[in-house]
């Protein structure tokens, strides 16, 4: 049975959750395959808002099973907090949420390492501070990593922490830490979490293979955006996982051949959180207006997001990498009232005009955007429900985005609510 992937084609926060929500009844299982509690989305159930960062957006749908794949890094207190908050809202996830035994565990020393590395002025990435990078470093480095399955074996976990924590203390000491960690205290704390996590733990690749064989429909929820992908994003200003659909195979165990539809989610403008090049950034009064109107403040950290014009060079690049079949254009309503809109169609790099995206951050830093202007529209479009309800300016803008990216828009979002959507 084919799978679908919903992936952001910019630097994250493209409103992927709304698309997963709209696809609603078209899937049985929702899978997260990358990242951790660095992602953020708010879901509203019966008028009550839940802030989720580790559980997939689809978790709230009745009759849907959620999977946190092996490619995710998990901070157990956060996992339990989200499970508990949904339980308080009447959503009990036991039996419908599975956590991979091969997912890697985030410990307090990961967060401390990140805090120390990010507190200097050199080499700062502007991370979310959730221990994501240091945990993935341990995964790839192999020696000091601990997986969810290991949490469920108490003697083994104590032994592992006895080995890992002294090394981490040496490392943290060298980085200037004043507070060091105690292996047995961490073991006590994490064994407490393990008791509660155990019912959710599964061999998720096997579960997914069996589900595919049984004809279940899968949707993969990519966390972060394609430009934050560790291989193809604006390295080193990226996250530490594969946020493109290429991460699905490794991060869930589901082979690529099962993923038949790739939906690329694009914000009508661009936003970015943290450091790194952003050629179309609007560091001015208009940028501030868009930030306020689009409520562009990080769900996880509350940081104001940097905002700018839509960069068609970047989206063409990520759409190709993702293998996107279509795009969805989100937050179009935020641009209402801007008299002249700009779309970046090329860059000037050291006096030369280029139309490809240099993913090397040091080259991108030197790129100056080449813009094309499109006249805007003044009307409020939040009540539009079909393309013909949109003013000509908005239609022209959408058409031009599609042309420049080379993909049709299948959905246009004109507001946060489910109904504020145009299905094309
Ligand atoms: P990390 O993932 O916390 O290591 O942060 C690395 C970079 O990715 C930083 O610039 C973060 O702001 C950015 N980032 C991580 N997760 C998200 C997200 O869900 N949305 C937008 N940016 C993110």
CSV table of C-alpha atoms and ligand atoms in Angstrom, one decimal:
chain,number,residue,atom,x,y,z
A,1,UNK,CA,0.0,0.0,0.0
A,2,UNK,CA,1.6,3.3,-0.9
A,3,UNK,CA,3.0,5.7,1.6
A,4,UNK,CA,2.8,9.5,1.5
A,5,UNK,CA,5.4,11.9,2.9
A,6,UNK,CA,4.7,15.5,4.0
A,7,UNK,CA,8.0,17.5,3.9
A,8,UNK,CA,8.8,21.1,4.3
A,9,UNK,CA,10.8,22.6,1.4
A,10,UNK,CA,12.3,25.6,3.3
A,11,UNK,CA,13.9,26.0,6.8
A,12,UNK,CA,11.1,24.5,8.8
A,13,UNK,CA,7.8,25.8,10.2
A,14,UNK,CA,6.0,25.6,6.9
A,15,UNK,CA,2.8,24.4,8.6
A,16,UNK,CA,3.3,20.8,7.7
A,17,UNK,CA,1.0,19.8,10.5
A,18,UNK,CA,-2.0,21.4,8.8
A,19,UNK,CA,-1.4,19.3,5.7
A,20,UNK,CA,-1.1,16.1,7.8
A,21,UNK,CA,-4.4,17.1,9.5
A,22,UNK,CA,-6.1,17.7,6.1
A,23,UNK,CA,-5.1,14.3,4.8
A,24,UNK,CA,-7.0,13.1,7.8
A,25,UNK,CA,-8.8,9.9,6.9
A,26,UNK,CA,-6.4,8.9,4.2
A,27,UNK,CA,-4.0,7.0,6.4
A,28,UNK,CA,-3.8,4.5,9.2
A,29,UNK,CA,-0.4,5.0,10.5
A,30,UNK,CA,1.6,8.2,11.0
A,31,UNK,CA,5.4,7.9,11.2
A,32,UNK,CA,8.1,10.3,12.4
A,33,UNK,CA,11.5,9.3,11.2
A,34,UNK,CA,13.9,12.2,12.2
A,35,UNK,CA,14.6,14.8,14.7
A,36,UNK,CA,13.3,15.0,18.2
A,37,UNK,CA,11.7,17.6,20.5
A,38,UNK,CA,13.2,20.4,18.3
A,39,UNK,CA,10.1,20.3,16.1
A,40,UNK,CA,7.0,22.0,17.4
A,41,UNK,CA,3.3,22.0,16.5
A,42,UNK,CA,0.1,22.9,18.2
A,43,UNK,CA,-2.9,20.7,17.8
A,44,UNK,CA,-6.4,21.6,18.8
A,45,UNK,CA,-8.7,18.9,20.0
A,46,UNK,CA,-12.2,19.8,21.2
A,47,UNK,CA,-11.2,23.5,21.6
A,48,UNK,CA,-8.2,22.5,23.7
A,49,UNK,CA,-4.7,23.3,22.4
A,50,UNK,CA,-1.8,20.8,22.9
A,51,UNK,CA,1.7,21.8,22.2
A,52,UNK,CA,3.6,18.8,20.8
A,53,UNK,CA,7.2,18.5,19.8
A,54,UNK,CA,8.0,14.9,19.9
A,55,UNK,CA,4.8,13.1,19.1
A,56,UNK,CA,3.6,13.3,15.5
A,57,UNK,CA,0.7,15.7,14.6
A,58,UNK,CA,-1.4,12.8,13.5
A,59,UNK,CA,-1.4,11.4,17.0
A,60,UNK,CA,-4.7,13.1,17.8
A,61,UNK,CA,-6.7,11.3,15.1
A,62,UNK,CA,-8.9,8.5,16.3
A,63,UNK,CA,-8.1,5.1,14.7
A,64,UNK,CA,-4.6,6.2,13.7
A,65,UNK,CA,-1.5,4.5,15.1
A,66,UNK,CA,1.5,6.7,15.6
A,67,UNK,CA,5.1,5.6,15.3
A,68,UNK,CA,8.2,7.3,16.6
A,69,UNK,CA,10.8,5.7,14.3
A,70,UNK,CA,14.3,4.6,15.0
A,71,UNK,CA,15.7,7.7,13.4
A,72,UNK,CA,14.2,10.0,16.1
A,73,UNK,CA,16.1,11.0,19.3
A,74,UNK,CA,13.9,10.9,22.4
A,75,UNK,CA,14.0,12.8,25.6
A,76,UNK,CA,11.9,10.5,27.9
A,77,UNK,CA,10.5,13.2,30.2
A,78,UNK,CA,9.3,15.1,27.2
A,79,UNK,CA,7.7,12.0,25.7
A,80,UNK,CA,5.9,11.3,28.9
A,81,UNK,CA,4.8,14.9,29.3
A,82,UNK,CA,3.2,14.9,25.9
A,83,UNK,CA,1.5,11.5,26.5
A,84,UNK,CA,0.2,12.7,29.9
A,85,UNK,CA,-1.1,16.1,28.5
A,86,UNK,CA,-3.0,14.3,25.8
A,87,UNK,CA,-4.3,11.7,28.4
A,88,UNK,CA,-5.6,14.7,30.5
A,89,UNK,CA,-7.4,15.8,27.4
A,90,UNK,CA,-9.1,12.4,27.0
A,91,UNK,CA,-6.7,11.0,24.4
A,92,UNK,CA,-5.2,7.7,25.7
A,93,UNK,CA,-2.3,6.6,23.5
A,94,UNK,CA,-1.6,3.2,25.0
A,95,UNK,CA,-1.8,0.7,22.2
A,96,UNK,CA,-1.9,3.4,19.5
A,97,UNK,CA,1.6,4.9,19.9
A,98,UNK,CA,4.8,3.0,19.4
A,99,UNK,CA,8.3,4.1,20.1
A,100,UNK,CA,11.2,2.4,18.4
A,101,UNK,CA,13.5,0.4,20.6
A,102,UNK,CA,16.3,1.6,18.3
A,103,UNK,CA,15.6,5.3,18.8
A,104,UNK,CA,18.4,7.0,20.7
A,105,UNK,CA,17.9,8.5,24.1
A,106,UNK,CA,18.8,12.1,25.1
A,107,UNK,CA,20.3,12.5,28.5
A,108,UNK,CA,20.9,15.7,30.6
A,109,UNK,CA,24.6,15.7,29.7
A,110,UNK,CA,23.7,16.1,26.0
A,111,UNK,CA,21.8,19.3,26.8
A,112,UNK,CA,24.6,20.5,28.9
A,113,UNK,CA,27.1,19.9,26.2
A,114,UNK,CA,24.9,21.8,23.7
A,115,UNK,CA,24.5,24.7,26.2
A,116,UNK,CA,28.2,25.0,26.6
A,117,UNK,CA,28.9,24.8,22.9
A,118,UNK,CA,26.2,27.3,22.0
A,119,UNK,CA,27.1,29.8,24.8
A,120,UNK,CA,30.3,30.9,23.1
A,121,UNK,CA,30.4,33.3,20.2
A,122,UNK,CA,32.4,31.0,17.9
A,123,UNK,CA,30.8,28.2,16.0
A,124,UNK,CA,27.3,29.0,17.2
A,125,UNK,CA,24.5,27.3,15.2
A,126,UNK,CA,21.5,28.8,17.1
A,127,UNK,CA,20.1,25.4,18.0
A,128,UNK,CA,16.9,24.7,19.9
A,129,UNK,CA,18.9,23.6,23.0
A,130,UNK,CA,17.1,20.2,23.2
A,131,UNK,CA,20.3,18.0,23.1
A,132,UNK,CA,19.6,16.9,19.5
A,133,UNK,CA,23.0,17.4,18.0
A,134,UNK,CA,25.0,15.8,20.9
A,135,UNK,CA,22.7,12.8,20.9
A,136,UNK,CA,23.1,12.2,17.2
A,137,UNK,CA,26.9,12.7,17.6
A,138,UNK,CA,26.9,9.8,20.1
A,139,UNK,CA,24.7,7.7,17.8
A,140,UNK,CA,27.2,8.1,14.9
A,141,UNK,CA,30.2,7.8,17.2
A,142,UNK,CA,28.6,4.6,18.6
A,143,UNK,CA,30.6,4.2,21.9
A,144,UNK,CA,28.5,6.4,24.2
A,145,UNK,CA,25.1,6.1,22.7
A,146,UNK,CA,22.1,4.5,24.5
A,147,UNK,CA,19.0,3.4,22.8
A,148,UNK,CA,15.4,3.2,24.0
A,149,UNK,CA,15.6,-0.6,24.2
A,150,UNK,CA,18.5,-0.4,26.6
A,151,UNK,CA,16.4,1.7,29.0
A,152,UNK,CA,14.2,-1.3,29.6
A,153,UNK,CA,17.1,-3.5,30.9
A,154,UNK,CA,17.9,-2.0,34.3
A,155,UNK,CA,21.3,-3.8,35.1
A,156,UNK,CA,22.5,-3.1,31.6
A,157,UNK,CA,21.5,0.5,31.7
A,158,UNK,CA,23.4,1.0,35.0
A,159,UNK,CA,26.5,-0.5,33.5
A,160,UNK,CA,26.3,1.6,30.4
A,161,UNK,CA,25.9,4.8,32.3
A,162,UNK,CA,28.8,3.8,34.6
A,163,UNK,CA,30.9,3.7,31.4
A,164,UNK,CA,29.4,6.7,29.6
A,165,UNK,CA,29.0,9.3,32.4
A,166,UNK,CA,32.7,9.6,33.5
A,167,UNK,CA,33.7,10.2,29.9
A,168,UNK,CA,30.9,12.8,29.5
A,169,UNK,CA,32.1,14.6,32.7
A,170,UNK,CA,35.6,14.8,31.3
A,171,UNK,CA,34.3,16.3,28.1
A,172,UNK,CA,32.0,18.7,29.9
A,173,UNK,CA,34.8,19.7,32.3
A,174,UNK,CA,37.0,20.5,29.3
A,175,UNK,CA,34.2,22.7,27.9
A,176,UNK,CA,34.1,24.6,31.1
A,177,UNK,CA,31.2,22.9,33.0
A,178,UNK,CA,30.9,23.5,36.7
A,179,UNK,CA,28.1,21.0,37.2
A,180,UNK,CA,29.0,17.3,36.6
A,181,UNK,CA,26.7,14.3,36.4
A,182,UNK,CA,26.3,11.2,38.6
A,183,UNK,CA,25.8,7.9,36.7
A,184,UNK,CA,23.7,6.3,39.4
A,185,UNK,CA,21.4,9.3,39.9
A,186,UNK,CA,20.8,9.4,36.1
A,187,UNK,CA,20.2,5.6,36.1
A,188,UNK,CA,17.6,6.0,38.9
A,189,UNK,CA,15.9,8.8,37.1
A,190,UNK,CA,15.8,7.1,33.7
A,191,UNK,CA,14.7,3.7,35.1
A,192,UNK,CA,11.7,5.6,36.5
A,193,UNK,CA,10.9,6.8,33.0
A,194,UNK,CA,11.5,3.4,31.5
A,195,UNK,CA,8.8,1.8,33.6
A,196,UNK,CA,6.3,4.2,32.1
A,197,UNK,CA,7.7,4.1,28.6
A,198,UNK,CA,7.9,0.3,28.3
A,199,UNK,CA,4.3,-0.3,27.1
A,200,UNK,CA,5.0,1.9,24.1
A,201,UNK,CA,8.3,0.3,23.0
A,202,UNK,CA,8.3,-1.8,19.9
A,203,UNK,CA,10.4,-3.2,17.1
A,204,UNK,CA,8.9,-0.5,14.9
A,205,UNK,CA,10.5,-1.6,11.5
A,206,UNK,CA,8.9,-5.0,12.0
A,207,UNK,CA,5.6,-3.4,12.9
A,208,UNK,CA,5.7,-1.2,9.8
A,209,UNK,CA,6.6,-4.1,7.5
A,210,UNK,CA,3.7,-6.1,8.9
A,211,UNK,CA,1.4,-3.1,8.5
A,212,UNK,CA,2.5,-2.6,4.9
A,213,UNK,CA,1.8,-6.3,4.2
A,214,UNK,CA,-1.6,-5.9,5.8
A,215,UNK,CA,-2.4,-3.0,3.4
A,216,UNK,CA,-2.2,-0.2,5.9
A,217,UNK,CA,-1.7,3.3,4.6
A,218,UNK,CA,1.3,5.2,6.0
A,219,UNK,CA,2.1,8.9,6.2
A,220,UNK,CA,5.5,10.1,7.0
A,221,UNK,CA,5.8,13.4,8.9
A,222,UNK,CA,9.2,15.0,8.2
A,223,UNK,CA,10.4,17.2,11.1
A,224,UNK,CA,12.2,20.5,10.3
A,225,UNK,CA,12.7,21.6,6.7
A,226,UNK,CA,14.7,20.3,3.8
A,227,UNK,CA,17.2,23.2,4.0
A,228,UNK,CA,18.0,22.0,7.5
A,229,UNK,CA,18.8,18.5,6.3
A,230,UNK,CA,22.3,17.4,7.5
A,231,UNK,CA,23.5,16.4,4.1
A,232,UNK,CA,21.8,18.7,1.7
A,233,UNK,CA,20.9,21.8,3.8
A,234,UNK,CA,22.9,24.9,4.5
A,235,UNK,CA,25.6,23.0,6.4
A,236,UNK,CA,26.8,23.6,9.1
A,237,UNK,CA,23.6,25.6,9.9
A,238,UNK,CA,21.4,22.6,9.8
A,239,UNK,CA,19.9,20.1,12.2
A,240,UNK,CA,21.7,16.7,12.8
A,241,UNK,CA,19.3,14.4,10.9
A,242,UNK,CA,18.0,13.7,7.5
A,243,UNK,CA,14.8,15.8,7.2
A,244,UNK,CA,14.3,15.1,3.5
A,245,UNK,CA,12.3,12.0,2.5
A,246,UNK,CA,15.6,10.3,2.0
A,247,UNK,CA,15.6,9.9,5.8
A,248,UNK,CA,12.5,7.7,5.7
A,249,UNK,CA,14.3,4.4,4.8
A,250,UNK,CA,17.0,4.8,7.4
A,251,UNK,CA,14.8,6.5,10.1
A,252,UNK,CA,11.9,4.1,9.9
A,253,UNK,CA,13.0,1.0,8.1
A,254,UNK,CA,10.4,1.5,5.3
A,255,UNK,CA,12.1,1.2,1.9
A,256,UNK,CA,11.7,4.2,-0.5
A,257,UNK,CA,9.7,2.2,-3.0
A,258,UNK,CA,6.7,2.3,-0.7
A,259,UNK,CA,6.6,6.1,-0.7
A,260,UNK,CA,4.5,7.0,-3.7
A,261,UNK,CA,3.5,10.6,-3.0
A,262,UNK,CA,5.7,13.4,-1.8
A,263,UNK,CA,4.0,16.6,-0.8
A,264,UNK,CA,6.3,19.6,-0.5
A,265,UNK,CA,5.0,22.2,1.9
A,266,UNK,CA,6.0,25.8,1.1
A,267,UNK,CA,5.3,28.9,3.0
A,268,UNK,CA,4.2,31.8,0.8
A,269,UNK,CA,7.3,33.6,2.1
A,270,UNK,CA,10.3,32.2,4.0
A,271,UNK,CA,11.2,31.9,7.6
A,272,UNK,CA,14.3,30.7,9.4
A,273,UNK,CA,15.2,30.3,13.1
A,274,UNK,CA,18.8,30.3,14.3
A,275,UNK,CA,22.0,31.3,12.5
A,276,UNK,CA,22.9,30.8,8.9
A,277,UNK,CA,22.6,32.5,5.5
A,278,UNK,CA,19.2,33.7,4.3
A,279,UNK,CA,19.6,35.6,1.1
A,280,UNK,CA,16.0,36.9,0.9
A,281,UNK,CA,15.8,38.0,4.6
A,282,UNK,CA,13.7,41.1,5.3
A,283,UNK,CA,15.5,42.8,8.2
A,284,UNK,CA,13.2,45.8,8.1
A,285,UNK,CA,9.8,47.1,9.0
A,286,UNK,CA,8.0,44.9,6.4
A,287,UNK,CA,9.8,41.9,7.8
A,288,UNK,CA,8.5,42.8,11.3
A,289,UNK,CA,5.0,43.2,9.9
A,290,UNK,CA,5.1,39.8,8.3
A,291,UNK,CA,6.5,38.3,11.5
A,292,UNK,CA,3.7,39.7,13.6
A,293,UNK,CA,0.9,38.8,11.2
A,294,UNK,CA,2.3,35.3,10.5
A,295,UNK,CA,2.9,34.8,14.3
A,296,UNK,CA,6.5,33.8,13.4
A,297,UNK,CA,7.8,32.9,16.8
A,298,UNK,CA,9.3,29.5,17.5
A,299,UNK,CA,6.9,27.0,19.0
A,300,UNK,CA,9.7,25.3,20.9
A,301,UNK,CA,11.9,28.2,21.9
A,302,UNK,CA,9.7,31.2,21.4
A,303,UNK,CA,12.5,32.9,19.4
A,304,UNK,CA,11.3,35.4,16.8
A,305,UNK,CA,11.8,33.8,13.4
A,306,UNK,CA,13.7,35.6,10.7
A,307,UNK,CA,11.4,36.2,7.7
A,308,UNK,CA,11.9,37.1,4.1
A,309,UNK,CA,10.6,36.7,0.5
A,310,UNK,CA,10.0,33.4,-1.0
A,311,UNK,CA,13.1,32.0,-2.5
A,312,UNK,CA,12.2,30.0,-5.6
A,313,UNK,CA,15.8,29.0,-6.2
A,314,UNK,CA,15.9,27.3,-2.8
A,315,UNK,CA,12.5,25.7,-3.2
A,316,UNK,CA,13.4,24.4,-6.7
A,317,UNK,CA,16.5,22.8,-5.2
A,318,UNK,CA,14.7,21.2,-2.3
A,319,UNK,CA,11.7,20.1,-4.4
A,320,UNK,CA,14.2,18.2,-6.6
A,321,UNK,CA,16.0,16.7,-3.6
A,322,UNK,CA,12.7,15.6,-2.0
A,323,UNK,CA,11.3,14.3,-5.3
A,324,UNK,CA,8.2,16.4,-4.6
A,325,UNK,CA,5.1,15.6,-6.7
A,326,UNK,CA,3.3,18.7,-5.8
A,327,UNK,CA,3.5,21.7,-3.5
A,328,UNK,CA,1.1,23.2,-1.0
A,329,UNK,CA,1.3,26.9,-0.5
A,330,UNK,CA,0.8,28.0,3.1
A,331,UNK,CA,0.0,31.2,5.0
A,332,UNK,CA,-0.9,33.1,1.8
A,333,UNK,CA,-3.2,35.3,3.8
A,334,UNK,CA,-0.2,36.8,5.6
A,335,UNK,CA,0.9,38.6,2.4
A,336,UNK,CA,-2.4,40.4,2.0
A,337,UNK,CA,-1.9,44.1,2.0
A,338,UNK,CA,1.7,44.1,0.8
A,339,UNK,CA,1.5,46.2,-2.3
A,340,UNK,CA,4.5,44.8,-4.1
A,341,UNK,CA,5.7,41.2,-3.5
A,342,UNK,CA,9.1,39.8,-4.6
A,343,UNK,CA,10.1,36.4,-5.6
A,344,UNK,CA,13.8,35.4,-5.8
A,345,UNK,CA,14.5,33.8,-9.2
A,346,UNK,CA,18.3,33.8,-9.2
A,347,UNK,CA,21.4,34.9,-7.3
A,348,UNK,CA,24.4,37.1,-8.0
A,349,UNK,CA,27.4,35.3,-6.7
A,350,UNK,CA,30.7,37.2,-7.1
A,351,UNK,CA,29.4,39.1,-10.1
A,352,UNK,CA,28.0,36.1,-11.8
A,353,UNK,CA,24.3,35.3,-12.1
A,354,UNK,CA,23.4,31.7,-11.0
A,355,UNK,CA,20.1,29.9,-10.9
A,356,UNK,CA,21.2,26.9,-8.8
A,357,UNK,CA,21.3,26.8,-5.0
A,358,UNK,CA,24.7,26.7,-3.5
A,359,UNK,CA,24.0,24.6,-0.4
A,360,UNK,CA,27.4,25.5,1.0
A,361,UNK,CA,26.6,28.1,3.6
A,362,UNK,CA,29.8,30.1,2.9
A,363,UNK,CA,28.9,30.5,-0.7
A,364,UNK,CA,25.2,31.2,0.0
A,365,UNK,CA,26.3,33.9,2.4
A,366,UNK,CA,27.8,35.8,-0.5
A,367,UNK,CA,24.7,35.4,-2.8
A,368,UNK,CA,22.6,38.5,-3.5
A,369,UNK,CA,19.0,37.7,-4.5
A,370,UNK,CA,17.8,38.6,-7.9
A,371,UNK,CA,14.1,39.5,-7.6
A,372,UNK,CA,11.1,39.6,-9.8
A,373,UNK,CA,8.2,41.8,-8.6
A,374,UNK,CA,4.6,40.7,-8.5
A,375,UNK,CA,1.9,43.2,-7.6
A,376,UNK,CA,0.1,42.2,-4.4
A,377,UNK,CA,-3.5,42.4,-3.3
A,378,UNK,CA,-5.2,44.4,-0.6
A,379,UNK,CA,-8.2,42.2,0.1
A,380,UNK,CA,-8.5,39.9,3.1
A,381,UNK,CA,-8.4,36.4,1.6
A,382,UNK,CA,-9.1,34.3,4.8
A,383,UNK,CA,-12.6,33.5,3.6
A,384,UNK,CA,-11.6,32.2,0.2
A,385,UNK,CA,-12.5,28.6,-0.3
A,386,UNK,CA,-11.8,28.2,-4.0
A,387,UNK,CA,-9.2,29.7,-6.4
A,388,UNK,CA,-11.8,31.9,-8.0
A,389,UNK,CA,-12.5,33.5,-4.6
A,390,UNK,CA,-8.9,34.9,-4.6
A,391,UNK,CA,-8.2,38.4,-6.0
A,392,UNK,CA,-6.2,38.5,-9.3
A,393,UNK,CA,-3.0,39.5,-7.5
A,394,UNK,CA,-3.1,36.4,-5.3
A,395,UNK,CA,-3.8,34.2,-8.3
A,396,UNK,CA,-0.9,35.7,-10.2
A,397,UNK,CA,1.4,35.2,-7.2
A,398,UNK,CA,0.4,31.5,-6.9
A,399,UNK,CA,0.8,30.9,-10.6
A,400,UNK,CA,4.2,32.4,-10.7
A,401,UNK,CA,5.4,30.4,-7.6
A,402,UNK,CA,4.2,27.2,-9.3
A,403,UNK,CA,5.9,28.2,-12.6
A,404,UNK,CA,9.2,29.0,-10.9
A,405,UNK,CA,9.2,25.8,-8.8
A,406,UNK,CA,8.0,23.7,-11.6
A,407,UNK,CA,5.2,22.0,-9.6
A,408,UNK,CA,1.5,22.5,-9.3
A,409,UNK,CA,0.0,23.7,-6.0
A,410,UNK,CA,-2.5,21.1,-4.8
A,411,UNK,CA,-3.5,23.1,-1.6
A,412,UNK,CA,-3.5,26.7,-0.7
A,413,UNK,CA,-3.9,27.7,2.9
A,414,UNK,CA,-5.4,31.1,3.8
A,415,UNK,CA,-5.6,30.7,7.6
A,416,UNK,CA,-4.9,28.4,10.4
A,417,UNK,CA,-8.2,26.6,10.6
A,418,UNK,CA,-8.9,23.4,8.7
A,419,UNK,CA,-11.7,25.2,6.7
A,420,UNK,CA,-9.4,28.0,5.7
A,421,UNK,CA,-8.1,26.0,2.8
A,422,UNK,CA,-8.4,25.9,-1.0
A,423,UNK,CA,-8.2,22.4,-2.4
A,424,UNK,CA,-7.0,23.0,-6.0
B,1,LIG,P1,18.8,21.7,16.5
B,1,LIG,O1,18.0,20.8,15.6
B,1,LIG,O2,18.2,22.0,17.8
B,1,LIG,O3,20.2,21.1,16.6
B,1,LIG,O4,19.0,23.1,15.7
B,1,LIG,C1,19.7,23.2,14.5
B,1,LIG,C2,19.1,24.3,13.6
B,1,LIG,O5,17.8,23.9,13.2
B,1,LIG,C3,18.8,25.6,14.4
B,1,LIG,O6,18.9,26.7,13.4
B,1,LIG,C4,17.3,25.5,14.8
B,1,LIG,O7,16.7,26.7,14.9
B,1,LIG,C5,16.8,24.8,13.5
B,1,LIG,N1,15.6,24.0,13.8
B,1,LIG,C6,15.5,22.8,14.5
B,1,LIG,N2,14.3,22.3,14.5
B,1,LIG,C7,13.5,23.2,13.9
B,1,LIG,C8,12.1,23.3,13.5
B,1,LIG,O8,11.3,22.4,13.8
B,1,LIG,N3,11.7,24.4,12.8
B,1,LIG,C9,12.6,25.4,12.4
B,1,LIG,N4,13.9,25.3,12.7
B,1,LIG,C10,14.4,24.3,13.4
